[in-house]
Each structure stands twice: as C-alpha cells, then as structure tokens.
RNA sequence: GCGGACGUGGUGGAACUGGUAGACACACAGGACUUAAAAUCCUGAGGGAGGCAACUCCCGUGAGGGUUCGACUCCCUCCGUCCGCACCA
C-alpha cells in the first residue's frame, strides 16, 4: 500500500459508473421534499470544453452535491445552446452540414463533461437545435403573438453586404463585419420584435427584488433599461418672416433649464429635416454624412458636433418675442425621445460645446447652492469662458419666475405650466428598445409564420408544428440557404389555401436560451412546460455563469419568463432567484522571436537566479513571457482540460479550480498550482490508507477521551462548521483552506504510534475521517468515494448526508484573549470561557508585559470584550 | 464623461456584525530519509532594531486626514488598477 499512488483516471471511471448504475443524480418531483435547482449556463457546442467551462461546472457541481447532502431534492441538468453561426461557418468552410457538425461536437463535449464526474441528470439533456426542443419554442412564439407580445415592423439593422445577413451589434467591429470585413451598412428591414420595451418599468422595478444577484449585474441592467423622467412638450415654430410654422415636440429631463434655451435641434432623420432636405441639397448631403457615421462608436467619439440651420426659429415658451435657431444636428438620435431637443448650454456640456462652435449665446441658469446672490452677475459674465459647465445641484438664476428655486422645484413648476397650457406632459422614457429576433440565417429555429398576399401574416397552425429546417441545403453562396431552397418556402396559406410563402428568417439564438431553464423541468413533455413541474422546480435557486451575459441573456430570460407567465406557461415572473458570476481562467502568454503566439505546450519554463525564463521547447530559443490574459485561441494561451483530466484526474482539476482564488475573481492557471492540487489528492489518499487500519477497531466515542482525542474532535467540528458556511456562501476557496487545516489536524493524530493505545484518539480519528470524506465529496467526489470505501463503507458517499457540526465542541471552555495597552497588543491571556470581567481585568493587569507597558501610569479605563480582547487605557 | 468594483508579504489570497493582520496554499530557504535523485516528512520566514536565547521594541493592509479605547474593516480627500455603459436630451 505505502509507496503506491492513487490511480485517479482509473478509479474515477469506476466511481462514475457506480453513480450512473444507481441513478444517484436523477431528479424526480417530490412535493414532500424541499427542492433546489442549480444551473450553470449551458455551453455552445463549439467542439471541446475549455477551462472556463471546467470552472463553471465545477462550482455548480459543488453546490449541487452539497445541497443534495443537505437533504434537498436537487435538479442539476445540462444541455446545449446548439444553434448559431459557427455551425454555418463550419458548413461554409468545410462543407459539413451544420447539424452533423453540431451533433458531433455535442457527443465529444458530453464525453468530456462526463469525465469531470459532474452530478448531472443526463436524462434531462436537451439541445436547442433539436426539433423536440424548438417546436415548443415555436409554440411559445405563437402564444406570444396571440397575447400581443410580438410585433413586426421595419427597422434599421446592421447589414453585411458580403455575407448578406443581419449582424448583431456584437458582430460589428469598427464598423465592419466580423467575418467578411466589409463595411456594415444600415438597412431598413422588416423584422420580428419581442416587445420587451413595454415591460421596461417592470423589468427595472423587479431588479430591486433580486437580492441574490450581484449588485454589478443589477446596475448594468438598470443602466441598460435607462429610465429617465422628464417632460415632453411642444414649442411653437416661426418661419423666416415671423409667421407661425407649426410645432416642435421635444423631450427633456431638465425642463428647469428652459430659460437657458439658446437653440433647438432635431435628428437628420426627423420629419422636419427630411422635408427640408428635399429642397436643400446641402442639408441632404449633411444628413447623408451624419448617417454614415452612425455605425461606428469610435467614429462617434471623435465626431465633431455640428448642425445645419433649418431656416426656422423656435419661440421661447415663456419669453415674449424671443426666438432661437433650429438645426438638424448629427448628435441628435431619432430613436430616443422625440428625435428633437432644446439646447441649453448652461448645465449641459455637449450643448455648451455646440453653442461655442456655432457662436450662440451662453449663460448659466443654475448657480452652486453655496454661491452668494451678489456673485451671480460676475458668475454669469465669466460663464462662457469656463472650461467645463457646472451641472451640480444648485439654485436657479437668470430664469424669471424660477429664480431662487431648487432644481427639483423648478422642474415641477415648468412641467405644471406646460401641462396647464395643454402643451406638454410629464413622461418617463426608457433607453431599452424592442428585441429584434429575426436572423437571415439557416441554423436557427424557423419563425412559424406564413406570408400570404391575401391574408397577410398567418401563424402556422399548431397542428403543423414543428416547422423543421430542411436538410438539403447548400452553403456555397452567401445569403440565407432557406431563402434559395427550391421549395421549402412554398406553402399553401393556412387561412385561404392559396399559394403563400414561408417566413425564411430564423430566431436569434438568444431566444433559444431564454427559456431552456424552464424546459429542463419537463424536457420530454409534449407541451413547452408542464405547470406542476415548473411550479415545483422554478425559480432556479442558483444560476452560475460568466459576467458577459449580464445584460443580453439575463435580461431576455427575465422578459421571456414574464411573457411565459402572461401566456400561462409558468407561474412566476423572475426565473433566477440567485445569480453568481464567476471569474475567468487566465494564463501567461508567450511570443516567439517573430512575435508569433506560442502555446504553453510549446514552451519550457526555467528558473535562473530567481528569474523565470521561457524557451521554445523545439528550438531552445528564448521566448518572451507576456501578460497574463484570458485564455483564448487567438493568443494560444489555452490548456486543454482533457489533457489535465487524463493525466491527473478530474478531482485534481476541480480542486485547483476551487482553491485559492475567490470564485468571482479571475484564476490564473499555473502548472505549479495544478501540481499542488494533485499533491493534495495523493496526500488525502495516503492519509486514509494509513487511517483505515489504525481506526479499524474503534467504535463509538469513548467515555473519557484524552487530550489528543478532544483536540481532534474540536478541530473537526470547527472546520466542519467553517467549511459548511463557506460552501453555502459559495466561498469555495475558504472552504478549501478549512479542509487543508482539518487534514493537517487529522494527520497529527491518526496513525501515530504513540497514540495507538489511546482508544479515545482512535475513535476521534474515525469520526474525523468520516467527516473529512464527506466534506471533500462535493469538490473531489471520486476521491471521497475512495476514502469512504477505505473506511469500510459499502455505501456511496455521494448519497450520504452532510455531517452536522456539534456546537458544544466548537465553543471551547477556555479562550485566549489578546491584551492591549492603549490599543497596542502587548500580551495574551487564557481564561475560562465564562470568566467574570473583574477577574479578567485583574489577570490582565498582572501580566508582565502589560505592567511594563503601563509604566506606572494611571489606568483610565479598561475595556473587556468577552472572549476577544482586553484593552487597558492608561 | 457617467456608473461600478478593487488596492493586504515574493505570489494567489484569509481576517465573523470595528476586536491578536498575513490563516491556507504556491514559490523560496534549511534539515531528515536516500549511494543519489524523485517522492515524502520536519522546520523557517511581513520589514527593521536589540539579545546567546526564550523574548522585547518600532514600522506595517495604495497615500494623507478623521471618528473610536481600538480601523484592512466606518467617514472625507487624493492616487492607481480593472470592468461596464457611453452623443440617451
């Protein structure tokens, strides 16, 4: 036995088979037991799992196994987010059919995940590209359509003229298509939209209830939804001759600054601008230029804020006879508010800059609250020369009837006056826009509608679902294969029976992932969701994934759940009660002589005089060690999880992922770190091998345990409590540290020859080992089984309950308190746990170090915090 | 620009509601075992000063100030790093 090594790969295979044989991780609804739904964001089947997956799923598995041991009925499923562009790209590049490519990847990745020993219910596995999944997505869409949650309209989209498809914003890089490199055009296309913006207020409001979500994610969603309260109002226009020329409707959150209005501006796409552009060629050219810059954010940053005079003037609503110019301006967005603004250079930096350029009047309308009224005049005079505007809290000035009011009061006053005149209304605007879900792509869920010349848009009858993708498609030409398929799109109209055309757009893949968590509750059902199942399992109690989904996926899923509630598919509004966003896996980067990226496998690291040097393994030439960055194919700084699992085993890679770094922060992959984790697996295995015969004859705790026994029992229960709390709070690195300490404590007792005759120590050793095996089980499940077996059990530790910490053993009867003099630690004092304050004070004052520190000074005060600290103030 | 997070030894990090800063791990050094190596085990260590030594003293959680008997923790100012959003009226 001694000298042997734990053969992780072989034993892990064995234990995985045992779990599967007994169906330990299959979950069945059981209303008599409390449920716990733990879910990690399901992967895109790109081909192989990466370290990010390993970290994500290791964490989720700890939670799943821990909660199972705590007695919960745990649901822990896995599936595949299987539609998407990479499959089509593979088809274009390699001629493989997207389905073939995708399913092969799923098979490969399933095997990899299984080798990690995850406690998943594989019977619930789903793939979003499977008709058995997406038929229900189509049904949901039809229900949403009926419920008025869907709309179809023309909108501007990013269009790649080479690939002939719409691109998501994320796929536009510096104004160019990410694949083709062609400049992206803005095109008007008729698209399907889910009306998420109708629910902006709900989605915002309910963020407040998501207490177990990271503040950061809630803030990001709050900003994304972008609520602003303001006033929408109409201003009178006059033409060059001073005659009335209609009205201009604007939106502002700062209507209090109305007396500072020195111009108005509209978007180049505003009706007023479009109308004039028909006759004003210079304006038409200006507008064209402004639109061109609309795509790239970088260009926006540098873009000068300019305007083109529209030849109209705007009458000031409160100053008789005053008018200001009206411009078409490149910085006004048609999508937001009314596409028109009133410009006030006072508290608005952008308007201030614009006025300077256009040489318009500039004066402040808000003065800092601390300023004395006699200084207002000089403040006003010097204002145009300022480098930056004042936009803080303050008092209205230069504003007629608003003078002296605070900003909030002035806002309310102005709003009331407009409302009284019938010229305006208080309004709340959101930045959030409707979610365009149409994609001109093959590998996605077909949108189940039919276009008929006579009947218009006709939903596919539910009996005809699913609308499946045709298999005989070609990818040799750019564009949507569904569009050019010879007959797929030709159907008879379900309403009138005349020839009609199928919708050839497919859904954005974010639609697929917006309800998969609900489908997991009844993955084989003939309807999208079974109410008894979702009512039992949902919400997801703990969702774990990357921060990159903070907005899109998580916001869409929240909206989708609300929509499914409206249509009766679920009975709750929020899908994820708890969210955890884990950090990335990062690694050093290496570059060769020509600046080419080198993978860690191609590099040999050496220590020379305390300096780390890297050499190319094949040539021996020196390699530059670059910054530590997120593992990525482009930088080639990836490590393949399967290589590590094949060499060290799954437990080692899991343990490493959970050690050291707090789970929300990035973890740096290092060989030394993996070696350390591997050494610990060996150490535990050796310990249990040594312990087994040593504790074999022990039974129940003995009547009169000695010092060694009591010490070990106290350590066991203390570490058990600490680790339990840490795991429950997802602080795996802290739990790992507790397990290390606990292991050392056991090693100090178990197997020691001098304690072999101590029955109490042997009994405590058994108790400690049994606790340790179960504590380790969520993190290193295979090794834990091995250890459990070594202790003589025939049961599986994966099915064992979590040990209970005995609080009586944790609170020791003697405590060590620090003794401070004037706040500086001078000595320590061990007293009975319940010692009286007076006795503690007296004992503290007798300590040599304390006496010396006091130096005969008079004692002013003594603070005693029971069980913690004594502070003598002298 | 707006918003958020963070800043602790050589490194990753720990420190409960303000109460012994640096747990645990990595790396390092010394030692044991060994013919040797690997593996394993033991020991040491924030920086500085004094002492043969047990030990004692000073400094120390980005910088400066404040509150407190007592601050990594709370407050203010500043510096730095990272992230998100960004012409949103």
PDB file of C-alpha atoms (C1' of nucleotides) in Angstrom, chain A residues 216 219-220 252-253 300 303 305 331 333 336 341 350 431 660-661 679 686 731 733 737 740-741 816 818 824-826 849 863 868-869 871, chain B residues 3-4 12-17 19-21 23-28 39-41 56-59 69-70 83-89:
ATOM      1  CA  UNK A 216     -22.914  44.896 -10.544  1.00  0.00           C
ATOM      2  CA  UNK A 219     -26.595  48.109 -12.045  1.00  0.00           C
ATOM      3  CA  UNK A 220     -25.739  47.121 -15.596  1.00  0.00           C
ATOM      4  CA  UNK A 252     -36.158  66.865 -21.717  1.00  0.00           C
ATOM      5  CA  UNK A 253     -35.203  65.725 -18.251  1.00  0.00           C
ATOM      6  CA  UNK A 300     -18.844  58.859 -32.810  1.00  0.00           C
ATOM      7  CA  UNK A 303     -17.112  63.128 -34.473  1.00  0.00           C
ATOM      8  CA  UNK A 305     -20.832  68.068 -33.069  1.00  0.00           C
ATOM      9  CA  UNK A 331     -25.649  64.246 -32.392  1.00  0.00           C
ATOM     10  CA  UNK A 333     -30.762  60.462 -32.193  1.00  0.00           C
ATOM     11  CA  UNK A 336     -34.633  58.375 -28.463  1.00  0.00           C
ATOM     12  CA  UNK A 341     -34.085  68.569 -28.250  1.00  0.00           C
ATOM     13  CA  UNK A 350     -22.495  68.916 -25.140  1.00  0.00           C
ATOM     14  CA  UNK A 431     -33.429  53.549 -23.401  1.00  0.00           C
ATOM     15  CA  UNK A 660      -7.027  29.959  -3.808  1.00  0.00           C
ATOM     16  CA  UNK A 661      -8.880  32.429  -5.984  1.00  0.00           C
ATOM     17  CA  UNK A 679      -0.219  16.521  -4.331  1.00  0.00           C
ATOM     18  CA  UNK A 686      -2.285   8.247   1.792  1.00  0.00           C
ATOM     19  CA  UNK A 731     -16.735  30.858  -0.922  1.00  0.00           C
ATOM     20  CA  UNK A 733     -11.504  28.985  -1.616  1.00  0.00           C
ATOM     21  CA  UNK A 737      -8.402  26.288   3.274  1.00  0.00           C
ATOM     22  CA  UNK A 740      -6.338  21.780   4.389  1.00  0.00           C
ATOM     23  CA  UNK A 741      -6.219  22.721   8.051  1.00  0.00           C
ATOM     24  CA  UNK A 816      -7.305  33.104  24.601  1.00  0.00           C
ATOM     25  CA  UNK A 818      -5.457  39.476  23.353  1.00  0.00           C
ATOM     26  CA  UNK A 824      -1.445  48.014  21.065  1.00  0.00           C
ATOM     27  CA  UNK A 825      -1.244  44.311  21.605  1.00  0.00           C
ATOM     28  CA  UNK A 826       1.116  43.531  24.466  1.00  0.00           C
ATOM     29  CA  UNK A 849       4.274  42.902  29.525  1.00  0.00           C
ATOM     30  CA  UNK A 863     -12.400  47.626  28.061  1.00  0.00           C
ATOM     31  CA  UNK A 868     -11.999  38.547  22.379  1.00  0.00           C
ATOM     32  CA  UNK A 869      -9.949  41.332  23.793  1.00  0.00           C
ATOM     33  CA  UNK A 871      -7.749  46.976  26.232  1.00  0.00           C
TER      34      UNK A 871
ATOM     35  C1'   G B   3     -21.613  54.154 -13.265  1.00  0.00           C
ATOM     36  C1'   G B   4     -19.428  50.030 -10.540  1.00  0.00           C
ATOM     37  C1'   G B  12      -2.856  33.699  -5.018  1.00  0.00           C
ATOM     38  C1'   G B  13      -5.359  35.135  -1.010  1.00  0.00           C
ATOM     39  C1'   A B  14      -7.613  34.895   4.684  1.00  0.00           C
ATOM     40  C1'   A B  15      -9.373  38.087   8.737  1.00  0.00           C
ATOM     41  C1'   C B  16     -17.215  36.745  11.510  1.00  0.00           C
ATOM     42  C1'   U B  17     -21.633  42.485  12.888  1.00  0.00           C
ATOM     43  C1'   G B  19     -11.531  43.467  18.468  1.00  0.00           C
ATOM     44  C1'   U B  20      -4.479  39.142  18.337  1.00  0.00           C
ATOM     45  C1'   A B  21      -3.413  41.380  10.309  1.00  0.00           C
ATOM     46  C1'   A B  23      -4.964  31.728   8.128  1.00  0.00           C
ATOM     47  C1'   C B  24      -4.440  28.236   3.986  1.00  0.00           C
ATOM     48  C1'   A B  25      -1.840  27.477  -0.467  1.00  0.00           C
ATOM     49  C1'   C B  26       2.097  28.444  -4.155  1.00  0.00           C
ATOM     50  C1'   A B  27       7.102  29.792  -4.613  1.00  0.00           C
ATOM     51  C1'   C B  28      11.637  30.011  -1.573  1.00  0.00           C
ATOM     52  C1'   A B  39       8.514  11.348  -3.777  1.00  0.00           C
ATOM     53  C1'   U B  40       7.548  12.238   1.308  1.00  0.00           C
ATOM     54  C1'   C B  41       8.214  14.394   6.122  1.00  0.00           C
ATOM     55  C1'   U B  56      11.334  42.666  23.631  1.00  0.00           C
ATOM     56  C1'   C B  57      10.617  47.191  20.877  1.00  0.00           C
ATOM     57  C1'   C B  58       9.484  50.144  16.371  1.00  0.00           C
ATOM     58  C1'   C B  59       7.107  50.265  11.494  1.00  0.00           C
ATOM     59  C1'   C B  69     -10.354  52.566  23.990  1.00  0.00           C
ATOM     60  C1'   G B  70      -9.281  50.018  19.341  1.00  0.00           C
ATOM     61  C1'   C B  83     -14.693  46.404 -15.623  1.00  0.00           C
ATOM     62  C1'   G B  84     -19.390  48.119 -17.693  1.00  0.00           C
ATOM     63  C1'   C B  85     -22.069  51.990 -20.376  1.00  0.00           C
ATOM     64  C1'   A B  86     -21.499  55.957 -23.446  1.00  0.00           C
ATOM     65  C1'   C B  87     -23.874  61.812 -28.497  1.00  0.00           C
ATOM     66  C1'   C B  88     -29.936  58.984 -24.152  1.00  0.00           C
ATOM     67  C1'   A B  89     -31.572  65.222 -24.359  1.00  0.00           C
TER      68        A B  89
END
